[in-house]
Structure formats: C-alpha cells, structure tokens
PDB file of C-alpha atoms in Angstrom:
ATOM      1  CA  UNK V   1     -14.951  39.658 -29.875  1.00  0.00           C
ATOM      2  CA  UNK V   2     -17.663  37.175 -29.592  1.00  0.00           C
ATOM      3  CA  UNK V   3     -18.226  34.733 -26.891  1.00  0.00           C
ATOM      4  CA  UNK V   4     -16.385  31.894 -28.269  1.00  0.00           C
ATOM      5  CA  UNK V   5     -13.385  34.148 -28.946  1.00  0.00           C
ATOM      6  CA  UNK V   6     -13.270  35.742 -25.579  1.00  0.00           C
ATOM      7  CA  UNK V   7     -13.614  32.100 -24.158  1.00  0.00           C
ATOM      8  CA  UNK V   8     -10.249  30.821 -26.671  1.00  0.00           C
ATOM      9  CA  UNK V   9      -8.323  33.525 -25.739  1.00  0.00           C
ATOM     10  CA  UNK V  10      -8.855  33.605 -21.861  1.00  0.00           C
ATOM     11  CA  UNK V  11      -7.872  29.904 -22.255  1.00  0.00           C
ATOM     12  CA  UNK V  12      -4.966  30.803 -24.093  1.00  0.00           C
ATOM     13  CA  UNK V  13      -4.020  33.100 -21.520  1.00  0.00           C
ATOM     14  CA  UNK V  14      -4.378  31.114 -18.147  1.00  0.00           C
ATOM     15  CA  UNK V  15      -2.042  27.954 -19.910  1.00  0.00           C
ATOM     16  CA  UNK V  16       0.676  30.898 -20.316  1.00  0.00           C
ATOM     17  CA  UNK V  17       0.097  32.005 -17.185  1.00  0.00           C
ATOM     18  CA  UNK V  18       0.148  28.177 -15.723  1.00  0.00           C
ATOM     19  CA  UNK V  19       3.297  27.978 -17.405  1.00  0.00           C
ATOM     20  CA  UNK V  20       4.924  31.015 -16.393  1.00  0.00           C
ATOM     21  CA  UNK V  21       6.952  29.685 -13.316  1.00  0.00           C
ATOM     22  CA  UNK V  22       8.177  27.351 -15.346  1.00  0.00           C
ATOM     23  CA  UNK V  23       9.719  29.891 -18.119  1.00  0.00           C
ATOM     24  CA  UNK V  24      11.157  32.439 -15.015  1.00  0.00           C
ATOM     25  CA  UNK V  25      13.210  29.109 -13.626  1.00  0.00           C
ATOM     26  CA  UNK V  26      14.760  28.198 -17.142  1.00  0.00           C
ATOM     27  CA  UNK V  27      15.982  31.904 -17.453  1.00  0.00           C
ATOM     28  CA  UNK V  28      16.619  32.761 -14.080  1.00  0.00           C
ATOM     29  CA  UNK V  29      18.973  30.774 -11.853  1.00  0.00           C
ATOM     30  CA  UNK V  30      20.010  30.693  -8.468  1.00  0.00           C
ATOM     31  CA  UNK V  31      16.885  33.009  -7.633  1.00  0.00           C
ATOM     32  CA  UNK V  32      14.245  30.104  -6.731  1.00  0.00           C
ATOM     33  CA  UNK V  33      13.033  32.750  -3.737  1.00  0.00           C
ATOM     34  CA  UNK V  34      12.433  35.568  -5.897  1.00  0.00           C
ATOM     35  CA  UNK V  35      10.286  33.663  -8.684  1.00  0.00           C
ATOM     36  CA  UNK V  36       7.290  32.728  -6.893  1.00  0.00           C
ATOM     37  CA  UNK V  37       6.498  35.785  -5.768  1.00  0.00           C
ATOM     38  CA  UNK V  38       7.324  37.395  -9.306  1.00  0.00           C
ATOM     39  CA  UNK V  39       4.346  35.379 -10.758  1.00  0.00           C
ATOM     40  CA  UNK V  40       2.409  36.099  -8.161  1.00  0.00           C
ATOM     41  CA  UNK V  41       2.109  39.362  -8.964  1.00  0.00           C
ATOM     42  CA  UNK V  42       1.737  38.988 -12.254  1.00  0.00           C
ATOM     43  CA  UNK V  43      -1.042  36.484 -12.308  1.00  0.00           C
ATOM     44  CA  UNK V  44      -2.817  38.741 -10.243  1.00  0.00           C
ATOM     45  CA  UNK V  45      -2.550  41.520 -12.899  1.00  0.00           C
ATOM     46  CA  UNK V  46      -3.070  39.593 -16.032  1.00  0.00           C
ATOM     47  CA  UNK V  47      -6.175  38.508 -14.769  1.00  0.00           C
ATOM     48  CA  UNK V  48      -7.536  41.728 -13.794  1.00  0.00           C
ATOM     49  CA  UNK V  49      -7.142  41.266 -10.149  1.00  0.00           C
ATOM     50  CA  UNK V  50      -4.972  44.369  -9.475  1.00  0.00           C
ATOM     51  CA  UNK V  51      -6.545  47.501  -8.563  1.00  0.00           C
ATOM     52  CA  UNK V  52      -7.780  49.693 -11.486  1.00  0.00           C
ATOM     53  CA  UNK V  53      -6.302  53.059 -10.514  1.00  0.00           C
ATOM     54  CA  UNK V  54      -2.770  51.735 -10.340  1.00  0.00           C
ATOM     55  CA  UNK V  55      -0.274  49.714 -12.389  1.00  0.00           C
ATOM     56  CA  UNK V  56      -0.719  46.202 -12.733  1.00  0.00           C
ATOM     57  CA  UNK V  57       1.844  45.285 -10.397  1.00  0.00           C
ATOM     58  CA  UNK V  58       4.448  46.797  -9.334  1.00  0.00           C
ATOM     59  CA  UNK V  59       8.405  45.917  -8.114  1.00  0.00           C
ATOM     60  CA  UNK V  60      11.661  47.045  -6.362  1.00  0.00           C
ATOM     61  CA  UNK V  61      14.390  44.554  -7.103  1.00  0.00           C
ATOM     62  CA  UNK V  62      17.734  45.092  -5.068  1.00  0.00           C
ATOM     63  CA  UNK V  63      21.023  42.876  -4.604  1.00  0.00           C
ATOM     64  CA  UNK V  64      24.568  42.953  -6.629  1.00  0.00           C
ATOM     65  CA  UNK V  65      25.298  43.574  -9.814  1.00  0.00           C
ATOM     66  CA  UNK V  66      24.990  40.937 -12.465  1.00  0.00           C
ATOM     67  CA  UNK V  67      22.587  38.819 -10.220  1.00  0.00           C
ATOM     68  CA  UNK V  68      19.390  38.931 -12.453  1.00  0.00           C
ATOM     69  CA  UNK V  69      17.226  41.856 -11.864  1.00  0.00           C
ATOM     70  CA  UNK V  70      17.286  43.329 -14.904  1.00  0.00           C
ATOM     71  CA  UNK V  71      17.145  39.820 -16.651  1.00  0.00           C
ATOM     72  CA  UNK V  72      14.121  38.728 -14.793  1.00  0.00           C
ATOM     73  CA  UNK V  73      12.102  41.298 -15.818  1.00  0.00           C
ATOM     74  CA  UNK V  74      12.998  41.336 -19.480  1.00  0.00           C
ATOM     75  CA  UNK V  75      12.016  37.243 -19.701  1.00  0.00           C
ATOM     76  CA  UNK V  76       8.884  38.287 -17.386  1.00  0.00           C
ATOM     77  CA  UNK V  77       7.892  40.964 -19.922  1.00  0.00           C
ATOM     78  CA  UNK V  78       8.731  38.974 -23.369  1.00  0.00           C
ATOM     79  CA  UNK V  79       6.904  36.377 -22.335  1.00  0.00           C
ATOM     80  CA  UNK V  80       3.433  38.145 -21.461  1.00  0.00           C
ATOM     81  CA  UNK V  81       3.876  40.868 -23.697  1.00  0.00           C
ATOM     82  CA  UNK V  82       4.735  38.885 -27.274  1.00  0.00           C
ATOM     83  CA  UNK V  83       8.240  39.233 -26.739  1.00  0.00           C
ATOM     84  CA  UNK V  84       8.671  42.908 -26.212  1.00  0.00           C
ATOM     85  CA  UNK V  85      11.353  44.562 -24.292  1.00  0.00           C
ATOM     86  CA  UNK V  86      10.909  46.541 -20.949  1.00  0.00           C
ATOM     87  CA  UNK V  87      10.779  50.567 -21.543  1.00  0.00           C
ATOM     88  CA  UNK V  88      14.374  51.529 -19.703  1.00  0.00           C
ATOM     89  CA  UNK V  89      15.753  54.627 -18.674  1.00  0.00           C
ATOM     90  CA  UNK V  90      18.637  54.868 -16.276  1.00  0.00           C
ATOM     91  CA  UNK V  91      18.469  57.077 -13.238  1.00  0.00           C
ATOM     92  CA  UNK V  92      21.951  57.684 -12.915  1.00  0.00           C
ATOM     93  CA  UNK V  93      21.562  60.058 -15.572  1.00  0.00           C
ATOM     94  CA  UNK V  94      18.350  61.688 -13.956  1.00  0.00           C
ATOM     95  CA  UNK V  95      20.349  63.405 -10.776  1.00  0.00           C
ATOM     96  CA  UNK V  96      19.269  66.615 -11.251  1.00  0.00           C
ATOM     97  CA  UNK V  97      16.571  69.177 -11.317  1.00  0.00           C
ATOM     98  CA  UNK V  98      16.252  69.449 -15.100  1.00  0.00           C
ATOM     99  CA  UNK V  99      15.702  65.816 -14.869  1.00  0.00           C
ATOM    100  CA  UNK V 100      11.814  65.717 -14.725  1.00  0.00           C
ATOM    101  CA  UNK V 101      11.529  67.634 -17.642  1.00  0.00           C
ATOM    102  CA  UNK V 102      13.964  65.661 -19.450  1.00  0.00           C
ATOM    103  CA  UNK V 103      11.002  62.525 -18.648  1.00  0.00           C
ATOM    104  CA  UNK V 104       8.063  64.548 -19.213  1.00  0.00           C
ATOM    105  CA  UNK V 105       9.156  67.342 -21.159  1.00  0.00           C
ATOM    106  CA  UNK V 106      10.352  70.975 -20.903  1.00  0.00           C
ATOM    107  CA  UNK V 107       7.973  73.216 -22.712  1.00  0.00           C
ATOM    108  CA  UNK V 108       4.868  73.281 -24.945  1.00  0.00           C
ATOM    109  CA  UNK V 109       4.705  70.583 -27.917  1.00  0.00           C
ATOM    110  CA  UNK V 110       7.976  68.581 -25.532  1.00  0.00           C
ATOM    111  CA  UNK V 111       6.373  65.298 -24.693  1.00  0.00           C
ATOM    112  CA  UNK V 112       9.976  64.201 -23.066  1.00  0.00           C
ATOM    113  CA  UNK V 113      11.870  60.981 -23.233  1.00  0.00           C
ATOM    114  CA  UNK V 114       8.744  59.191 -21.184  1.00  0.00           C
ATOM    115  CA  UNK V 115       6.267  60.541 -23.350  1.00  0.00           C
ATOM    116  CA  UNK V 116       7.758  59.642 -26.400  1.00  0.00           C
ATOM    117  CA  UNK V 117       8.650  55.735 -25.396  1.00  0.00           C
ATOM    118  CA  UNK V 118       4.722  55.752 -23.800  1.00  0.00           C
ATOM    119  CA  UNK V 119       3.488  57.018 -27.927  1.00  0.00           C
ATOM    120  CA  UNK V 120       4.889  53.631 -29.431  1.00  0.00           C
ATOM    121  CA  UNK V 121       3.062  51.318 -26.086  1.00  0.00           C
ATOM    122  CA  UNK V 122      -0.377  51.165 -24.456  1.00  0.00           C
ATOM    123  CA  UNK V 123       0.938  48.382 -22.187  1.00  0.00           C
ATOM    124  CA  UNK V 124       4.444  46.484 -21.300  1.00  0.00           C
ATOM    125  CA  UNK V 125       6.670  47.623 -18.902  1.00  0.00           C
ATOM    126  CA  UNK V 126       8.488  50.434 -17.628  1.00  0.00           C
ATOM    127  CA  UNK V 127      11.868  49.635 -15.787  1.00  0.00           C
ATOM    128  CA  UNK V 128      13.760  52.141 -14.040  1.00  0.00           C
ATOM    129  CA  UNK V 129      17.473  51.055 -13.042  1.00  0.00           C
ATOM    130  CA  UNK V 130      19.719  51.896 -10.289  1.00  0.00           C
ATOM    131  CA  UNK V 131      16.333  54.349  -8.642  1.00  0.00           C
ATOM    132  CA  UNK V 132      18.021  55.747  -5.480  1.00  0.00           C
ATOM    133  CA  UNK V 133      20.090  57.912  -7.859  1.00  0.00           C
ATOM    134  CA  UNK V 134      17.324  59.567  -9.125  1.00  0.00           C
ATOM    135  CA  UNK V 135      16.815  63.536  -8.395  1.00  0.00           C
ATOM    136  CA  UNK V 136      14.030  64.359  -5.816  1.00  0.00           C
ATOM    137  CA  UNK V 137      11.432  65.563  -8.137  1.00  0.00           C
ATOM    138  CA  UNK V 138      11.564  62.158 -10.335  1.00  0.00           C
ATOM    139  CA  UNK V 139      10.717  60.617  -7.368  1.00  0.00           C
ATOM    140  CA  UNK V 140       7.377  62.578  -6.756  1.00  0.00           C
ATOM    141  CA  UNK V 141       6.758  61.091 -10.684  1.00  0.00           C
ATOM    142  CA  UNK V 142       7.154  58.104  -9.508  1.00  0.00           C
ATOM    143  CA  UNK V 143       4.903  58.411  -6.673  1.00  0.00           C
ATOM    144  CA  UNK V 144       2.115  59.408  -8.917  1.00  0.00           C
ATOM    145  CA  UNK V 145       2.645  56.717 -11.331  1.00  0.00           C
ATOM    146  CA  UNK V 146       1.978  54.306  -8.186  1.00  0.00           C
ATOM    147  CA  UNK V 147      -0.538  56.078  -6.826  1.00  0.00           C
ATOM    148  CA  UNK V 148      -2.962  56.717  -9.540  1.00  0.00           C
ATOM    149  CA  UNK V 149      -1.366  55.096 -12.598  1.00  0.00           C
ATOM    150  CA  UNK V 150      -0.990  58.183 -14.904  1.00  0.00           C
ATOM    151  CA  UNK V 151       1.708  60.637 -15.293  1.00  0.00           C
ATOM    152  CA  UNK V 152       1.236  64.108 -16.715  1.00  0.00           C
ATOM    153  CA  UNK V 153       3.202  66.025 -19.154  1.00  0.00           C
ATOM    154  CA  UNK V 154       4.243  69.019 -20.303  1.00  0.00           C
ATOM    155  CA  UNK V 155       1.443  69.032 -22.965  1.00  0.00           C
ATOM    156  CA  UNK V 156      -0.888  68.421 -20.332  1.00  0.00           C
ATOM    157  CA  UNK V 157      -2.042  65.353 -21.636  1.00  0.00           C
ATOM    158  CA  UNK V 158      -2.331  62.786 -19.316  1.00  0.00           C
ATOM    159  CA  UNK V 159      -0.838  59.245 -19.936  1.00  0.00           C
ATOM    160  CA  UNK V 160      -2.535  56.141 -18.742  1.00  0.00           C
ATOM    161  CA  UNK V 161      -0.178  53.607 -17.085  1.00  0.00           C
ATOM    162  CA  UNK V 162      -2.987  50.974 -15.491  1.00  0.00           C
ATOM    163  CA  UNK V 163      -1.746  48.547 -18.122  1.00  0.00           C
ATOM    164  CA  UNK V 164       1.849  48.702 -17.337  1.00  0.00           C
ATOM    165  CA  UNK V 165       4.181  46.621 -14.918  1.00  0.00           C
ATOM    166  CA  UNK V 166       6.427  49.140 -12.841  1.00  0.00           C
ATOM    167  CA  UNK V 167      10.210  47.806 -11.820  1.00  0.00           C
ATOM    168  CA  UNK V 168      12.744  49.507  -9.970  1.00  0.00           C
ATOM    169  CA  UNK V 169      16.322  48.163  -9.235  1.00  0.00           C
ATOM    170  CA  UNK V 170      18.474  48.932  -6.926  1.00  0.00           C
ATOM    171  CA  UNK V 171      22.146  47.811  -5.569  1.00  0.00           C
ATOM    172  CA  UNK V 172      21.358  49.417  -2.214  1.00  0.00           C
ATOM    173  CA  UNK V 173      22.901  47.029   0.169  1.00  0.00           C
ATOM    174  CA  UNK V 174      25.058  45.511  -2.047  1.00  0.00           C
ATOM    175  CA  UNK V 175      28.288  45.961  -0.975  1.00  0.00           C
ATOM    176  CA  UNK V 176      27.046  44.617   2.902  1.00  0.00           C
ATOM    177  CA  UNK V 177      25.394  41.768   1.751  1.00  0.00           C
ATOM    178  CA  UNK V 178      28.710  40.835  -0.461  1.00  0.00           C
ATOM    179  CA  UNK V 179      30.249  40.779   3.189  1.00  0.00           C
ATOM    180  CA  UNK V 180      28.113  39.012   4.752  1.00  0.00           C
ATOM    181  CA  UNK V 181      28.590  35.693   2.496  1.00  0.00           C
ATOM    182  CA  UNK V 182      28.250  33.191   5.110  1.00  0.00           C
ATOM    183  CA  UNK V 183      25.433  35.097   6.995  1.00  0.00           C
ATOM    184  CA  UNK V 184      21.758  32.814   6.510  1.00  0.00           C
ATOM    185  CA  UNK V 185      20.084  34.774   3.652  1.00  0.00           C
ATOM    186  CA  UNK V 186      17.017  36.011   5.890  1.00  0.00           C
ATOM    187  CA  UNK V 187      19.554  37.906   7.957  1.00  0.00           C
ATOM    188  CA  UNK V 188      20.964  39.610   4.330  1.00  0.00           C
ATOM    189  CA  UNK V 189      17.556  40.316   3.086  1.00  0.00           C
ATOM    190  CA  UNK V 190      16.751  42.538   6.810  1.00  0.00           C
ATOM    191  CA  UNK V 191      20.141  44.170   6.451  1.00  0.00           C
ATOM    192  CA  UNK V 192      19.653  44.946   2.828  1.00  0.00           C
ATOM    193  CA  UNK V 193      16.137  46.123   3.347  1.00  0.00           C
ATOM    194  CA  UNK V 194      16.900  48.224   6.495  1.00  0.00           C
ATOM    195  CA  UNK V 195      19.386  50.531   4.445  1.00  0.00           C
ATOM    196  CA  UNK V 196      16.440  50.551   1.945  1.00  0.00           C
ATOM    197  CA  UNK V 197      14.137  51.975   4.367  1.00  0.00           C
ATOM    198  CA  UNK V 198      17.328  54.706   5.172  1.00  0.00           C
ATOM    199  CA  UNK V 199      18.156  55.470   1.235  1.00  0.00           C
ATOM    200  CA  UNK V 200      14.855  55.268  -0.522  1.00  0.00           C
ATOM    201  CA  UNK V 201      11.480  57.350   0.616  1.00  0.00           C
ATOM    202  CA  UNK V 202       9.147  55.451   2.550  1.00  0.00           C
ATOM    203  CA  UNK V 203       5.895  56.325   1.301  1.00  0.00           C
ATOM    204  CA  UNK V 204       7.821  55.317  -2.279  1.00  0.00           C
ATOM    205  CA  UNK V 205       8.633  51.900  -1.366  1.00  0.00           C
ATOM    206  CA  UNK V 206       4.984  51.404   0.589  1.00  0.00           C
ATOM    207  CA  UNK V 207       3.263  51.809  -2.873  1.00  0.00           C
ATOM    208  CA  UNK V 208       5.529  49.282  -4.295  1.00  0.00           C
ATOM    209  CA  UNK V 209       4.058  45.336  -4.384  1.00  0.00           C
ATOM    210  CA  UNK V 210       6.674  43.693  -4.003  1.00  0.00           C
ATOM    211  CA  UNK V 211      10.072  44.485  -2.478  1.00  0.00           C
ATOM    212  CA  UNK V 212      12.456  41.765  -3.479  1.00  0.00           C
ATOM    213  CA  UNK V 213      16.210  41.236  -2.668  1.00  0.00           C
ATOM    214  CA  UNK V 214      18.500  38.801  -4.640  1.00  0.00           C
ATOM    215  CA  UNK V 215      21.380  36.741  -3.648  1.00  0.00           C
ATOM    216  CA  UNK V 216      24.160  36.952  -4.780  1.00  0.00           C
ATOM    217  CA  UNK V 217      25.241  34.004  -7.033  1.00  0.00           C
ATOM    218  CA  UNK V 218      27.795  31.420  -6.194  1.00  0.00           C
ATOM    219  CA  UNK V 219      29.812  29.411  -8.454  1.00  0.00           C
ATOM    220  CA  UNK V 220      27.428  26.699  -8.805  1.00  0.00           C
ATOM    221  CA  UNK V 221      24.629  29.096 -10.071  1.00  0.00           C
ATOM    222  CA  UNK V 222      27.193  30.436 -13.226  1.00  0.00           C
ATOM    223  CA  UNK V 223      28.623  27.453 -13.759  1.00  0.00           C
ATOM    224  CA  UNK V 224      24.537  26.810 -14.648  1.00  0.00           C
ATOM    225  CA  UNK V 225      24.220  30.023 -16.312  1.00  0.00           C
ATOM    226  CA  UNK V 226      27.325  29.798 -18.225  1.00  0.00           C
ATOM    227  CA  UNK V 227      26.048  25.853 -19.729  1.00  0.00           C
ATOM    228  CA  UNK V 228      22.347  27.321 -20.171  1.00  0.00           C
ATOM    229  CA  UNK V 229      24.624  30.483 -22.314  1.00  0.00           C
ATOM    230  CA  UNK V 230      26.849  28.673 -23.685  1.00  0.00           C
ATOM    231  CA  UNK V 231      23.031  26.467 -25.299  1.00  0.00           C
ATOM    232  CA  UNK V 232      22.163  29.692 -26.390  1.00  0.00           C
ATOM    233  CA  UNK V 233      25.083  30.830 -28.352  1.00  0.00           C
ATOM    234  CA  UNK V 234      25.463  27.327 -30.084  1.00  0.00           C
ATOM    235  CA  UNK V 235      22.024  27.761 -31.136  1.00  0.00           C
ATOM    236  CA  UNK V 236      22.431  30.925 -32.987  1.00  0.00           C
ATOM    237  CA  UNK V 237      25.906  30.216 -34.475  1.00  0.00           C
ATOM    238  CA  UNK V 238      24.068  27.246 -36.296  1.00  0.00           C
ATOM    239  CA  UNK V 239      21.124  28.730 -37.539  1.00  0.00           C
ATOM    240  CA  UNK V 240      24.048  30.808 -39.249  1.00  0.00           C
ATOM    241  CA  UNK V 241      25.170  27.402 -40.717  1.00  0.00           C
ATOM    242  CA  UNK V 242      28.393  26.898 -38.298  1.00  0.00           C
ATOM    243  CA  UNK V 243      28.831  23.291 -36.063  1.00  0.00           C
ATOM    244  CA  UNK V 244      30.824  23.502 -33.033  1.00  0.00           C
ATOM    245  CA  UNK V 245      31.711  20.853 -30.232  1.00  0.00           C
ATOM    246  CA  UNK V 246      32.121  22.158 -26.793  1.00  0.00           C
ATOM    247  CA  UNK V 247      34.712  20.039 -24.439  1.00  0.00           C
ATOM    248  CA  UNK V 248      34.775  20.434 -20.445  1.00  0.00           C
ATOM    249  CA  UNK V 249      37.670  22.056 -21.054  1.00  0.00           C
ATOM    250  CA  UNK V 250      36.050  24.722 -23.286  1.00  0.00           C
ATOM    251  CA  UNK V 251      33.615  25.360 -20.286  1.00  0.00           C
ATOM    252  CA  UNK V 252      36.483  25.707 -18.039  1.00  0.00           C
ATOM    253  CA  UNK V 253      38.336  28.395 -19.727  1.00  0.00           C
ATOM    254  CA  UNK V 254      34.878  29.959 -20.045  1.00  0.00           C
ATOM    255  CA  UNK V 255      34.379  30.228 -16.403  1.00  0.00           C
ATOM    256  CA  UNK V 256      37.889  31.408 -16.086  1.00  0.00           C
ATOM    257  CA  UNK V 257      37.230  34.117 -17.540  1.00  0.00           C
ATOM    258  CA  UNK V 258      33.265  34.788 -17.033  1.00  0.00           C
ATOM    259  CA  UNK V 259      32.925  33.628 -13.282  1.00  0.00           C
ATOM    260  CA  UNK V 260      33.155  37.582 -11.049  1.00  0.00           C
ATOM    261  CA  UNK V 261      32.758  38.190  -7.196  1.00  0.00           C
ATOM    262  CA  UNK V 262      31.114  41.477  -7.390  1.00  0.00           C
ATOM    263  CA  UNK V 263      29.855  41.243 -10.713  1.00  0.00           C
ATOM    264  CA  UNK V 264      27.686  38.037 -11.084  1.00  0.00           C
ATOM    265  CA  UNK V 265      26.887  36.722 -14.281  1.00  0.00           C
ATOM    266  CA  UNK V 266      27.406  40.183 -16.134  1.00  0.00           C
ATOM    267  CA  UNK V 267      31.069  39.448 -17.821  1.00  0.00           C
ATOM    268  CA  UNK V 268      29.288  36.151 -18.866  1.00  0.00           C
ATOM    269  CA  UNK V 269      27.851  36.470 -21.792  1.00  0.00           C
ATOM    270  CA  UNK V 270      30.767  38.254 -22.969  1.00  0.00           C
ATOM    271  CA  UNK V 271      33.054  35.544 -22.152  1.00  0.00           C
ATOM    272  CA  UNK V 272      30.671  33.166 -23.300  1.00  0.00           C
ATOM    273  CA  UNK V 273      30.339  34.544 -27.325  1.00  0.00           C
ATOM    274  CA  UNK V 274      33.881  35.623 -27.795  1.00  0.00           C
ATOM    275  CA  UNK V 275      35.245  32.091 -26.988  1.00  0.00           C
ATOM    276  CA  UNK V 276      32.752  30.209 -28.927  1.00  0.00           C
ATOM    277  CA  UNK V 277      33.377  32.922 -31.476  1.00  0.00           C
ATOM    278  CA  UNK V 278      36.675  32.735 -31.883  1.00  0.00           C
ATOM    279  CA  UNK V 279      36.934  29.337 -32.126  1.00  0.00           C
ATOM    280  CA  UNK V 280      34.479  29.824 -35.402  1.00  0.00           C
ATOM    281  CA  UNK V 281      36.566  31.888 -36.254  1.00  0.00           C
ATOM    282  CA  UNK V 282      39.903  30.166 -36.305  1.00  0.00           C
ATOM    283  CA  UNK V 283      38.189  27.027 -38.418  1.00  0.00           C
ATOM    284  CA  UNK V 284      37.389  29.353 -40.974  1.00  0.00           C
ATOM    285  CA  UNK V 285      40.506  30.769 -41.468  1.00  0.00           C
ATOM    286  CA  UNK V 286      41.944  27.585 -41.275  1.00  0.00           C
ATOM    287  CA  UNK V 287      39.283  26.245 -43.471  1.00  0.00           C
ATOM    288  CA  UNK V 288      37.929  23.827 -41.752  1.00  0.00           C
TER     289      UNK V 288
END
C-alpha cells in the first residue's frame, strides 16, 4: 500500500469504528451495560492497541439463555470482519478426554476440528459456547490461546491466533439470577460472578478482558426485539416479491407465543417467521 492508501483505509476504519456503538444498540436490546464495554475492547484491538502476544481481545459472556450473548458477538464480528460469522464449537460436546484431540487432532496428518476451521481464516473470531462444560485438558488449550495467542497441533504446526477475538459463554448463574428478579442488577452481577469464580478456573478467567454478565430480558425488551424481528422478516419476504400488513393484533399473538421466562428471546424468531409465514401463505392459497 502506498501512503495515500494506508491513510483512506485507516479513515475508513476509525468511521466504522465511530459507528460501532451505534450498530451493537440496533441489534442488541435491553443490554445498554454490556455494549460499551464490548466496543471498548474492540477499538482497542482494531487499532493495534492490544498486546501482540495475545488475541485481540478477549470475552466471557454469562446470563440466561436467549438473552444475547451469542447474538452480540455474531453482529460484533459481521460488522468488523465483512460480515463473517464467528468460528463455533460447542463445549457440551467436548466433556471428555478425547476431546482435545478432537480440536487439535489425534495423530499425524489430523489437523482436528480447530485446525481445519483456522485453514479457511487468518482473523475473525472464535466463540466457544456453554465453556464450563468443557473437559479439563480443553481448558489448558484455552489457557494457551490467552496466554500467548497460538495453539499447537497434532502436526506440530503452530497456529497464530493474535488476529482473532476470543468469546466464551456461559449460563453459570443463571438459574440464581432468574430468582433474584427484583434484586438491583449490581447485586445479580456479584452473585453470578461469585459462582463463576467457584465453576470456572481462576487463572482462566484472569486472562480473559472482559467478564460480562447479562440481564435477563423483561417484556419490554422482546416486545422491542420482537418489532425490530418482525422489520426483519418483512424485509426479506418482499425482496421475494410478497406485501404484508402487520396489525397490533398480529404483534400480540406474536408475543403470545415468542415472549419465554427462562428462555429470552430464543423462541422468537421462530414465532416471529412462522406467523408472518403463514399468513403468506394462506393469501396464496387463497390467491390473493
């Protein structure tokens, strides 16, 4: 690049990054606390603040299902990384000792499940869900992905992970801080972190950058995400060339069936396409 292009693109890249708080709110509700401290983190590592030997930034994201951890860090990573997905892998199904190898791989020539997602991306990032049910030895991975930014396989070849955001999630807590819905939030977020502290090793979450719990959502919140859905899915249907009017009514019956106490906005969605596409559906059978 010359000097004029270096100086275009790094101007390019600061508006996104002025603008990133604004694109977290539109896709996240009900999570105004978690957001600013989200970008902080990664400003700080698209401008080549973070330290070179370890990830760009790293999180652990705990609270209830359905609540927007996973969501967060999918519009987080689309946005700075041209609208690519996180690299998932789900540690329920990494409980036991054969696990590691399943990640990095077994023998000789076995690059693993990790290896072979890190082949296809030199930067992005790498989410791992649901982490205190992952087996002992994945956690000593994860300790040297933190600590140095690399991980090594089978093959022996070593993988470099300094341009890669790290999440964990979690639901550690959960079911207390579902009790404790008219408790003040700051007394949720010590309760919730003190049985992280007793589930999850402590020199794991001291590497971490942020540590991050999430509320869990009230009805106001869907309601919000169930409109902002509900935008979405009316969008699509009519780039496919099909007009539909939504009442208050509509909405209601929506929430009637989308609105959960222990599962947030997770059955939204659901709720959200079937009704608007079965009502497509009925018109043109009806041929209207």
């Amino acid at each position: 690049m010359n000097t004029e292009t270096d100086k275009t693109w790094f101007e390019a890249r600061r508006e996104q990054l002025r603008n990133l708080g604004a694109h977290l709110h539109k896709h996240i509700k009900g999570q105004a606390h978690v957001i600013g401290r989200v970008e902080s983190v990664l400003r700080r590592g698209e401008l080549g603040l973070a330290h070179p030997g370890r990830p760009k930034g790293s999180f652990l994201f705990v609270g209830p299902t359905g609540v927007g951890k996973t969501e967060i860090t999918n519009a987080f990573t689309g946005y700075l990384f041209a609208g690519a997905k996180p690299i998932r892998f789900d540690m329920s199904e990494y409980q036991n000792q054969s696990s590691v190898e399943k990640l990095i791989g077994e023998k000789v020539g076995d690059i693993g499940l990790l290896g072979r997602a890190l082949a296809k991306a030199d930067c992005g990032t790498l989410l791992f869900d649901e982490v205190e049910k992952a087996h002992p030895l994945v956690l000593d991975l994860f300790l040297q992905i933190l600590d140095d930014a690399s991980i090594t396989l089978a093959t022996g070849e070593r993988k470099n992970l300094s341009q890669f955001y790290v999440v964990f999630t979690s639901n550690i807590g959960a079911s207390e801080a579902m009790r404790m819905q008219s408790a003040p939030f700051a007394s949720i977020e010590r309760t919730v972190m003190a049985r992280v502290g007793q589930q999850l090793r402590p020199e794991l979450v001291g590497r971490m950058t942020e540590k991050i719990v999430f509320a869990r959502l009230g009805f106001d919140v869907q309601r919000e995400i169930c409109e902002t859905m509900i935008a979405a899915e009316l969008a699509r249907l009519q780039k496919l060339g099909h007009e539909l009017k939504v009442t208050l009514d509509d909405i209601e019956a929506i929430l009637r069936e989308g609105v959960h106490k222990t599962l947030g906005a997770r059955p939204m969605r659901g709720a959200v396409e079937r009704f608007l596409q079965e009502k497509i559906t009925s018109n043109l059978l009806k041929g209207v």
